[in-house]
PDB file of C-alpha atoms in Angstrom:
ATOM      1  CA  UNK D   1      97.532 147.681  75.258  1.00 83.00           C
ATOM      2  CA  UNK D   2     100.277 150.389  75.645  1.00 91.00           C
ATOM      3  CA  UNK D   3     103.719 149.981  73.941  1.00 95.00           C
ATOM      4  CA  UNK D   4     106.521 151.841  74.697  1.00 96.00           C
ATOM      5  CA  UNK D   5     109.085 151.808  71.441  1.00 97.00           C
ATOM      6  CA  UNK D   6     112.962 152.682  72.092  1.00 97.00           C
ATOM      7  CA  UNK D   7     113.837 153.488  68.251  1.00 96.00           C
ATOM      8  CA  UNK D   8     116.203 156.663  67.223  1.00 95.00           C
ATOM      9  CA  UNK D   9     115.364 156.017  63.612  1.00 94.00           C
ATOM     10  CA  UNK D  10     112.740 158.509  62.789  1.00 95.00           C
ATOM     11  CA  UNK D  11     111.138 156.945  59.567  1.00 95.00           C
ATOM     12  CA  UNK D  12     110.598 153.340  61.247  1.00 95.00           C
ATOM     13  CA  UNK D  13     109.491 154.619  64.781  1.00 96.00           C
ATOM     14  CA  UNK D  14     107.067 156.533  62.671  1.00 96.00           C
ATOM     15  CA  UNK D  15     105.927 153.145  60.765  1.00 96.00           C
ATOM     16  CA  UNK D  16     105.960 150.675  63.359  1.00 96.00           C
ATOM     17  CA  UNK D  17     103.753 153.029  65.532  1.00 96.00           C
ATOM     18  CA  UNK D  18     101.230 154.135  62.966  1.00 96.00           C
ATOM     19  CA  UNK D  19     101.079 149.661  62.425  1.00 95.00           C
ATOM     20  CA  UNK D  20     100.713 149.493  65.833  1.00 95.00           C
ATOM     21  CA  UNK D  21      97.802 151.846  66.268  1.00 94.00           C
ATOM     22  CA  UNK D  22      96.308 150.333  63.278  1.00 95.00           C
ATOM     23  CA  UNK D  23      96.192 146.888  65.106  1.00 93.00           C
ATOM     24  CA  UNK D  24      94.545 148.583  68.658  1.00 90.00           C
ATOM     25  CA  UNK D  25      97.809 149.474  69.978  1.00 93.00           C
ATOM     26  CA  UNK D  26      98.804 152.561  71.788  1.00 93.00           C
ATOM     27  CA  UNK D  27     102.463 153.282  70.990  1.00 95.00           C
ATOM     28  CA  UNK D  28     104.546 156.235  72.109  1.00 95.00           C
ATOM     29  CA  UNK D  29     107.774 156.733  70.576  1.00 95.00           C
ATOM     30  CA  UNK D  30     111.085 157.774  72.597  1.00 95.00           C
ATOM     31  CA  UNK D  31     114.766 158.370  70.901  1.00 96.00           C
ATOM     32  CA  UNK D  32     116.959 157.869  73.428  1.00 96.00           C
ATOM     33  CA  UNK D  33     117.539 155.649  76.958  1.00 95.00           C
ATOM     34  CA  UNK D  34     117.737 158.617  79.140  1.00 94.00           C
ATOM     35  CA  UNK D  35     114.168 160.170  78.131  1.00 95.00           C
ATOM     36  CA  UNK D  36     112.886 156.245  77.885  1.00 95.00           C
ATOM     37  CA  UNK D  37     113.714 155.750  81.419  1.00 93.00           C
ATOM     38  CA  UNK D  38     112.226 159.002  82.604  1.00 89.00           C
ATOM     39  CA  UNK D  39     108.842 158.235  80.381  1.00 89.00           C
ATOM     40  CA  UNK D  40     108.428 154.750  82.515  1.00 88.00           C
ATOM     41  CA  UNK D  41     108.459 156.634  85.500  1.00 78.00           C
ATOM     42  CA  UNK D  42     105.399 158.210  84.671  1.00 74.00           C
ATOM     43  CA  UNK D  43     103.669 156.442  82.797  1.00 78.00           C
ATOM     44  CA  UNK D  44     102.797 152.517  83.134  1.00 81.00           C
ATOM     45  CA  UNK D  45     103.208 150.133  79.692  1.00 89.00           C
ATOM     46  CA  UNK D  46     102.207 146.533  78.729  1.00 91.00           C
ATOM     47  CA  UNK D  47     104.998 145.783  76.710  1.00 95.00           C
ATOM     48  CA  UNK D  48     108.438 147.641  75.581  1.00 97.00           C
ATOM     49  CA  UNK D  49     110.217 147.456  72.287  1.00 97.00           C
ATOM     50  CA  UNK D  50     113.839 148.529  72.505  1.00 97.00           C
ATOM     51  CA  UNK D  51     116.336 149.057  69.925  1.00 97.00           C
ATOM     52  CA  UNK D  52     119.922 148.195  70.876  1.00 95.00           C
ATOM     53  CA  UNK D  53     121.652 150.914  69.271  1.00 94.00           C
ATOM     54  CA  UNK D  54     120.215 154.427  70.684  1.00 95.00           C
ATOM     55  CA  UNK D  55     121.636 157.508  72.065  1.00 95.00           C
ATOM     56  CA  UNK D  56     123.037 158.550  76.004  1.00 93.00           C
ATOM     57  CA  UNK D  57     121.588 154.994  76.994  1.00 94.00           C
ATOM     58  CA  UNK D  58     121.862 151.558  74.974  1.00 96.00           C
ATOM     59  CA  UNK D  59     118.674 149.397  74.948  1.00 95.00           C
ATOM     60  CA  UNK D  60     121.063 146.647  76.775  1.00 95.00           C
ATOM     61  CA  UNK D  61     121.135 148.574  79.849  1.00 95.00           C
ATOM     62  CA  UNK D  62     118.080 149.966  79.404  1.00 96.00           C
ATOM     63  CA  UNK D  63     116.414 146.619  79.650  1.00 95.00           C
ATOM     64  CA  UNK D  64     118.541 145.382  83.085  1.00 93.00           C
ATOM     65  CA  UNK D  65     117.582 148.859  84.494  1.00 93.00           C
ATOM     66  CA  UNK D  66     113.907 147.855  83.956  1.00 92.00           C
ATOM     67  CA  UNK D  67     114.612 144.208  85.275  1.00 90.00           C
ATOM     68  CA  UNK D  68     115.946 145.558  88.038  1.00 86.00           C
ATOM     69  CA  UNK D  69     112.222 146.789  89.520  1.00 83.00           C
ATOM     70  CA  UNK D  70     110.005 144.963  86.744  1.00 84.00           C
ATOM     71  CA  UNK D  71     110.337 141.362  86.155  1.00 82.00           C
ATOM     72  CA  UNK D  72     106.721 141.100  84.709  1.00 84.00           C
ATOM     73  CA  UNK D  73     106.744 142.963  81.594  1.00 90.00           C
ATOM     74  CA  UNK D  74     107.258 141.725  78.242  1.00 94.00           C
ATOM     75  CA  UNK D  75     110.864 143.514  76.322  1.00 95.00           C
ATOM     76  CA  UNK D  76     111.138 142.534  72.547  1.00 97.00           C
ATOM     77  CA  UNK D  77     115.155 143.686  71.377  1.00 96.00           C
ATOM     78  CA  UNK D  78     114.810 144.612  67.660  1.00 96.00           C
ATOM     79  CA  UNK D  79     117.726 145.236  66.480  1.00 94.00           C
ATOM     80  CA  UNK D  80     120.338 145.141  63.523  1.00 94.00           C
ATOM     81  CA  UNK D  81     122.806 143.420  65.515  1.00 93.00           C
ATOM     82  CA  UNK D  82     121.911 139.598  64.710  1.00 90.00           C
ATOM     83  CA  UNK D  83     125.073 137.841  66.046  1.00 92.00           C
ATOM     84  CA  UNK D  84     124.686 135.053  68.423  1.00 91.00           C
ATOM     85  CA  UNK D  85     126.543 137.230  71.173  1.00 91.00           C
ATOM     86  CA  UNK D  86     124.469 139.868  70.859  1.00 91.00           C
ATOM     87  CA  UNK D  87     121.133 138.022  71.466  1.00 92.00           C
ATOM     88  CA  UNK D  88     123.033 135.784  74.422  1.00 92.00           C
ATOM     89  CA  UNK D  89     123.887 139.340  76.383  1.00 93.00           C
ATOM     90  CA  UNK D  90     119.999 140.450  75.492  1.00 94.00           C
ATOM     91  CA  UNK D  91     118.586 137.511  77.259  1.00 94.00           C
ATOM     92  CA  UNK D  92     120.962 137.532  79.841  1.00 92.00           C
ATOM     93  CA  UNK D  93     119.767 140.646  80.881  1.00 92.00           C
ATOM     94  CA  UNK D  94     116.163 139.158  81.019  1.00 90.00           C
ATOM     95  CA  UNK D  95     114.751 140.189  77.726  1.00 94.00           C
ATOM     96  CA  UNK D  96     111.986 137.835  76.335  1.00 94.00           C
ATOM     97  CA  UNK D  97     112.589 137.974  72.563  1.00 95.00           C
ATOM     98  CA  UNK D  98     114.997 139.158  70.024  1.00 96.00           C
ATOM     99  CA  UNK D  99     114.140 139.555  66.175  1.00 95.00           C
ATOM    100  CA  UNK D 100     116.670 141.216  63.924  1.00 95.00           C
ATOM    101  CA  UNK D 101     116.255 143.798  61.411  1.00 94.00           C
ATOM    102  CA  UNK D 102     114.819 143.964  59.021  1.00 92.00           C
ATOM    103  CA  UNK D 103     111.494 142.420  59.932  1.00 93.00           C
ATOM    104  CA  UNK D 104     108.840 142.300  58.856  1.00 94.00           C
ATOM    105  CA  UNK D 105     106.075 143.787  61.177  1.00 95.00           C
ATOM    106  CA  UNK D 106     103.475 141.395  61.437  1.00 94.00           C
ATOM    107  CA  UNK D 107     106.319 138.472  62.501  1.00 94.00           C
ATOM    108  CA  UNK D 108     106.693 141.353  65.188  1.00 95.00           C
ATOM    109  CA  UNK D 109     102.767 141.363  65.877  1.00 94.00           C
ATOM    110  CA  UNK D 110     102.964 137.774  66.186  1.00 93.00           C
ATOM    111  CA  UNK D 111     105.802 137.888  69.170  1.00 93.00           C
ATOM    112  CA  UNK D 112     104.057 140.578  71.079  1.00 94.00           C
ATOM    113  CA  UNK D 113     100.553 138.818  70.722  1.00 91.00           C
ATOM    114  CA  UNK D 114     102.535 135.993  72.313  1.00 88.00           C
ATOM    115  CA  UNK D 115     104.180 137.670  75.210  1.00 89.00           C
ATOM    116  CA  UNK D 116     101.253 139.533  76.221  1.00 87.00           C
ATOM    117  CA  UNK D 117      98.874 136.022  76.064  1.00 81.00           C
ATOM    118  CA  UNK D 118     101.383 134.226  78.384  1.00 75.00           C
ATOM    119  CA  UNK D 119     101.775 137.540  80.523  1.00 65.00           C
ATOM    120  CA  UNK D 120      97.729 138.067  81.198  1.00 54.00           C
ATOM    121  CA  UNK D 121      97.166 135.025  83.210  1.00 44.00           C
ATOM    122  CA  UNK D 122     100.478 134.861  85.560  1.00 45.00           C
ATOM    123  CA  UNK D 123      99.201 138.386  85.921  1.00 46.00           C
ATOM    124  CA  UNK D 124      96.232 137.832  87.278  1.00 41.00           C
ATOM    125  CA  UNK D 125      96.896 135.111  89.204  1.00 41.00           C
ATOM    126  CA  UNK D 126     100.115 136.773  90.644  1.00 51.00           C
ATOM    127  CA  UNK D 127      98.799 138.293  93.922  1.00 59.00           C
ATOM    128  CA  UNK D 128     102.509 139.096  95.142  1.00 79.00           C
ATOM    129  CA  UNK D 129     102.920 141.998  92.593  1.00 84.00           C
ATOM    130  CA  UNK D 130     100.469 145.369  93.410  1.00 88.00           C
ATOM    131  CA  UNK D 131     101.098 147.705  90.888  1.00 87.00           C
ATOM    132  CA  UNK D 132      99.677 151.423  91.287  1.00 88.00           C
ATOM    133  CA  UNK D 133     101.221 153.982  88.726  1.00 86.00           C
ATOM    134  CA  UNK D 134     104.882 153.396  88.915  1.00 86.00           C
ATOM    135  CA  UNK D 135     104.523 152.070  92.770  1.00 90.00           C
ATOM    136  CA  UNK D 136     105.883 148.348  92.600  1.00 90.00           C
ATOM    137  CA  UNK D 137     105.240 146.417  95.885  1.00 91.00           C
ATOM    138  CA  UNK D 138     106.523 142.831  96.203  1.00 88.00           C
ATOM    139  CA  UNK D 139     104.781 141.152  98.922  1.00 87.00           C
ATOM    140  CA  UNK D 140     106.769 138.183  98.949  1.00 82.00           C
ATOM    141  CA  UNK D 141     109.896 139.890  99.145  1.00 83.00           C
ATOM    142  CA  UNK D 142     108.931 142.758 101.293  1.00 86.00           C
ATOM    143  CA  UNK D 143     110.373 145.367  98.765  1.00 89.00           C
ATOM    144  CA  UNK D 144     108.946 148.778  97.294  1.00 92.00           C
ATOM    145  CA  UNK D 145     110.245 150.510  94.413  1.00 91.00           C
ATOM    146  CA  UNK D 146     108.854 153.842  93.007  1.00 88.00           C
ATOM    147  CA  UNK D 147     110.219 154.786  89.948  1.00 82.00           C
ATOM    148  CA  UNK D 148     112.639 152.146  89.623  1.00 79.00           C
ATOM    149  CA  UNK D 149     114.163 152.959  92.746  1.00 83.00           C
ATOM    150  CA  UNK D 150     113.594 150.969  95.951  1.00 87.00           C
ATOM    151  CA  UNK D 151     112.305 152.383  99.184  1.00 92.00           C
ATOM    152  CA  UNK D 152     113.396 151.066 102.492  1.00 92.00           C
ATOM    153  CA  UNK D 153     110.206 150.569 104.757  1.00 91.00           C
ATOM    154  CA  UNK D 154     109.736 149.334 108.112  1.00 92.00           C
ATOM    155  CA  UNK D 155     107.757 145.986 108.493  1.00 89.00           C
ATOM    156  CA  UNK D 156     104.580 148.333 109.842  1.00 90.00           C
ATOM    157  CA  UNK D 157     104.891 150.964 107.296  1.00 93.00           C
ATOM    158  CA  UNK D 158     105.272 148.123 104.486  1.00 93.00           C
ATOM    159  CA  UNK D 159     102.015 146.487 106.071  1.00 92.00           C
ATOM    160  CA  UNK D 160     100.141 149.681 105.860  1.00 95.00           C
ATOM    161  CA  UNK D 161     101.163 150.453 102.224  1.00 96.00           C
ATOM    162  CA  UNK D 162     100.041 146.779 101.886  1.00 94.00           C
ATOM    163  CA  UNK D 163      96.616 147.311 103.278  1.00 94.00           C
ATOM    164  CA  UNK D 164      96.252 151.186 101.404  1.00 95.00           C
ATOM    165  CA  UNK D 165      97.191 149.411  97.775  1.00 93.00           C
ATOM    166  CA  UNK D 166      94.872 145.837  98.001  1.00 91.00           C
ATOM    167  CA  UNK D 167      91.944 148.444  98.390  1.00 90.00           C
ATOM    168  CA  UNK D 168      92.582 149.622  94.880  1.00 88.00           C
ATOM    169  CA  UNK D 169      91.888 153.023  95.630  1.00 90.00           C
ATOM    170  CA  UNK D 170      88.838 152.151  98.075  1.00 92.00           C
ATOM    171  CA  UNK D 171      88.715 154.942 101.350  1.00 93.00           C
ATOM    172  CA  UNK D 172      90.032 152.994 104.157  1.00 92.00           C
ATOM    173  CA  UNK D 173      88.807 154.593 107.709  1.00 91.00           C
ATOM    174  CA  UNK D 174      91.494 154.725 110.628  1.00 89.00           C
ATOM    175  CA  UNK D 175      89.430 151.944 112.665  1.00 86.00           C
ATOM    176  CA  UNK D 176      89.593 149.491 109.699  1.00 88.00           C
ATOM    177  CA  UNK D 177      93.550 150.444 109.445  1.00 90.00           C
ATOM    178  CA  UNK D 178      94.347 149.649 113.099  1.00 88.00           C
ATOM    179  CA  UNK D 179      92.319 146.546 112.885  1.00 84.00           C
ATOM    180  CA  UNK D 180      93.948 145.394 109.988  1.00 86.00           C
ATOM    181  CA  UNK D 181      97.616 146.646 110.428  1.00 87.00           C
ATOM    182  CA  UNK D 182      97.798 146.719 114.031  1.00 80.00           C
ATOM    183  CA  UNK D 183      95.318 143.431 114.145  1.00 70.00           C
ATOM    184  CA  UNK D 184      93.841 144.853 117.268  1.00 62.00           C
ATOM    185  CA  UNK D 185      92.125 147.858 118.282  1.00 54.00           C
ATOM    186  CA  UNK D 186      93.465 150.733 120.120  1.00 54.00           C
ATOM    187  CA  UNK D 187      92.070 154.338 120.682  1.00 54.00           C
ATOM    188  CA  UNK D 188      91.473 155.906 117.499  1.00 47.00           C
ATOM    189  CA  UNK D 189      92.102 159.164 118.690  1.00 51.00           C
ATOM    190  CA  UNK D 190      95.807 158.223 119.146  1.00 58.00           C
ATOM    191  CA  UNK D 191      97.668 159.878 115.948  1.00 80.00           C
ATOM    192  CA  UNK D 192      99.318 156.478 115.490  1.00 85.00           C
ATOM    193  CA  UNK D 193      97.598 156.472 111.983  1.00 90.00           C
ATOM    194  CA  UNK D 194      98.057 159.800 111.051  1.00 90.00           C
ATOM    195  CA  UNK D 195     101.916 159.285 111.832  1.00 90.00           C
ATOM    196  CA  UNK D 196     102.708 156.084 110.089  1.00 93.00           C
ATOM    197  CA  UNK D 197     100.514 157.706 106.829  1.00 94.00           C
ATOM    198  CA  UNK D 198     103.176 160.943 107.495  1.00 94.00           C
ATOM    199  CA  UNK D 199     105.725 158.597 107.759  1.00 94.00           C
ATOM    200  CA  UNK D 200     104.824 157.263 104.444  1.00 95.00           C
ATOM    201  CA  UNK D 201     104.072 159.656 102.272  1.00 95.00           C
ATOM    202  CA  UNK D 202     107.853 160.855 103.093  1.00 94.00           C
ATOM    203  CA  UNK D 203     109.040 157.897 101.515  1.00 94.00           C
ATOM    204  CA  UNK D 204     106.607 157.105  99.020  1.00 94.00           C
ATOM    205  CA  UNK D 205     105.526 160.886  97.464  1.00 93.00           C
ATOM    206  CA  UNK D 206     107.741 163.331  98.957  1.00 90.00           C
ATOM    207  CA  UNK D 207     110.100 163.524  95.490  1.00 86.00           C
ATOM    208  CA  UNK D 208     107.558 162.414  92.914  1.00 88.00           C
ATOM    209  CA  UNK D 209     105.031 165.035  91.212  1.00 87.00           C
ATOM    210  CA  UNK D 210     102.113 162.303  91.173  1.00 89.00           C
ATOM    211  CA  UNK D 211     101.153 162.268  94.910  1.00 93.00           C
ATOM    212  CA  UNK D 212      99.661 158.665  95.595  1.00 94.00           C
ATOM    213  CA  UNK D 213      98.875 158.714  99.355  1.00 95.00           C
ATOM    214  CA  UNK D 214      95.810 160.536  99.914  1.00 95.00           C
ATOM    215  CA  UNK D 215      92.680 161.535 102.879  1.00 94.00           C
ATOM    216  CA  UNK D 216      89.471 162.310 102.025  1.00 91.00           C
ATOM    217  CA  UNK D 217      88.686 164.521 105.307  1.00 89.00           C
ATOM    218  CA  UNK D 218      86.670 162.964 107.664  1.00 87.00           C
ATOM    219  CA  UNK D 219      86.508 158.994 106.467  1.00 90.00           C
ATOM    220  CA  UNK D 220      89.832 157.770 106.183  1.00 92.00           C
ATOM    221  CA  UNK D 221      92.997 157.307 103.612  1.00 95.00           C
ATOM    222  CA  UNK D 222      93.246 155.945 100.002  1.00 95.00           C
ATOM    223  CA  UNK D 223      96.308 155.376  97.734  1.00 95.00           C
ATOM    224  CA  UNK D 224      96.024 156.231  93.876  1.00 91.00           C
ATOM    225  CA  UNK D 225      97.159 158.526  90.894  1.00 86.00           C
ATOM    226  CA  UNK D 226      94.015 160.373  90.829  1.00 74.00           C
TER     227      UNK D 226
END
């Protein structure tokens, strides 16, 4: 499991990491919102910790700018702030738990073992959320967001990123694209594929350093990190 911690205190990010890792937890440590925001672009976590509290970019809106593209993933607020407003304008903004400091880390454990139980089975039985790196597609409500930022498709483009991402990184050939997509099939020799894939990877790679649209010459098309 991979935890992303927003904590500007040195000495505690330090401690509550090195616990972490000690109980088969990743953890990387970031200071401020800004850099936080710009790590979950690249990087994909299981649960985020965020301190209220931190520099260029409070936790608060930290955790409604991840809301705003990922419903899914747990976000524990620790914090020293323990009034009752302070924890009502955390969960409005969609957090799942709140614990004050100081704490004491294994009542911390305890939350996130919690969160990540209850998360694990909607997970898997959620087949309207395809996550690949930070490429979030909603099926249900026909919306893509890369990087926290949504991407206007058209229905056919949207059913081809569809078909590219349920392959989980399979080589799809053109023929099995038009049958699938277009649900009939037309001359393969058309560039209709080749142009919709174009079409995509303007939208979906053109400003991102990790290129996720991809052809292996001569068999067909495949969408991953790698």
């Amino acid at each position: 499991m991979n935890i992303l911690l927003l904590e500007d205190d040195l000495i505690l990010s330090a401690e509550l990491c090195k616990f972490l890792e000690s109980n088969n937890f990743t953890c990387d440590k970031i200071y401020d919102g800004e850099t936080f925001l710009r790590q979950i672009k690249n990087s994909s976590y299981d649960l985020y910790l965020l301190d209220i509290n931190v520099p260029k970019i409070n936790g608060l809106d930290v955790c409604q700018t991840i809301r705003s593209f990922d419903k899914n993933t747990p976000i524990i607020i620790i914090s020293a702030y323990g009034d009752l407003s302070d924890k009502k304008d955390a969960f409005t903004r969609l957090a799942d738990d709140y614990l004050v400091k100081p704490f004491q880390f294994e009542e911390l454990l305890l939350r996130m073992n919690s969160l990540l139980r209850r998360k694990s089975p909607s997970e898997n039985s959620d087949q309207d959320i395809i996550r690949v790196d930070d490429l979030i597609i909603n099926k249900t409500e026909q919306k893509v967001f890369r990087a926290g930022n949504e991407i206007s498709l058209t229905l056919k483009e949207f059913q081809l990123l569809v078909y590219l991402a349920e392959a989980q990184g399979r080589t799809v050939s053109k023929q099995q694209i038009t049958e699938s997509v277009w649900e009939h099939n037309f001359n393969t020799n058309t560039n209709t594929v080749e142009v919709y894939i174009n079409f995509l990877r303007k939208k979906i790679d053109k400003d991102f350093r990790v290129k996720l649209i991809h052809t292996r010459s001569g068999f067909g098309y495949y969408l991953s990190p790698l």
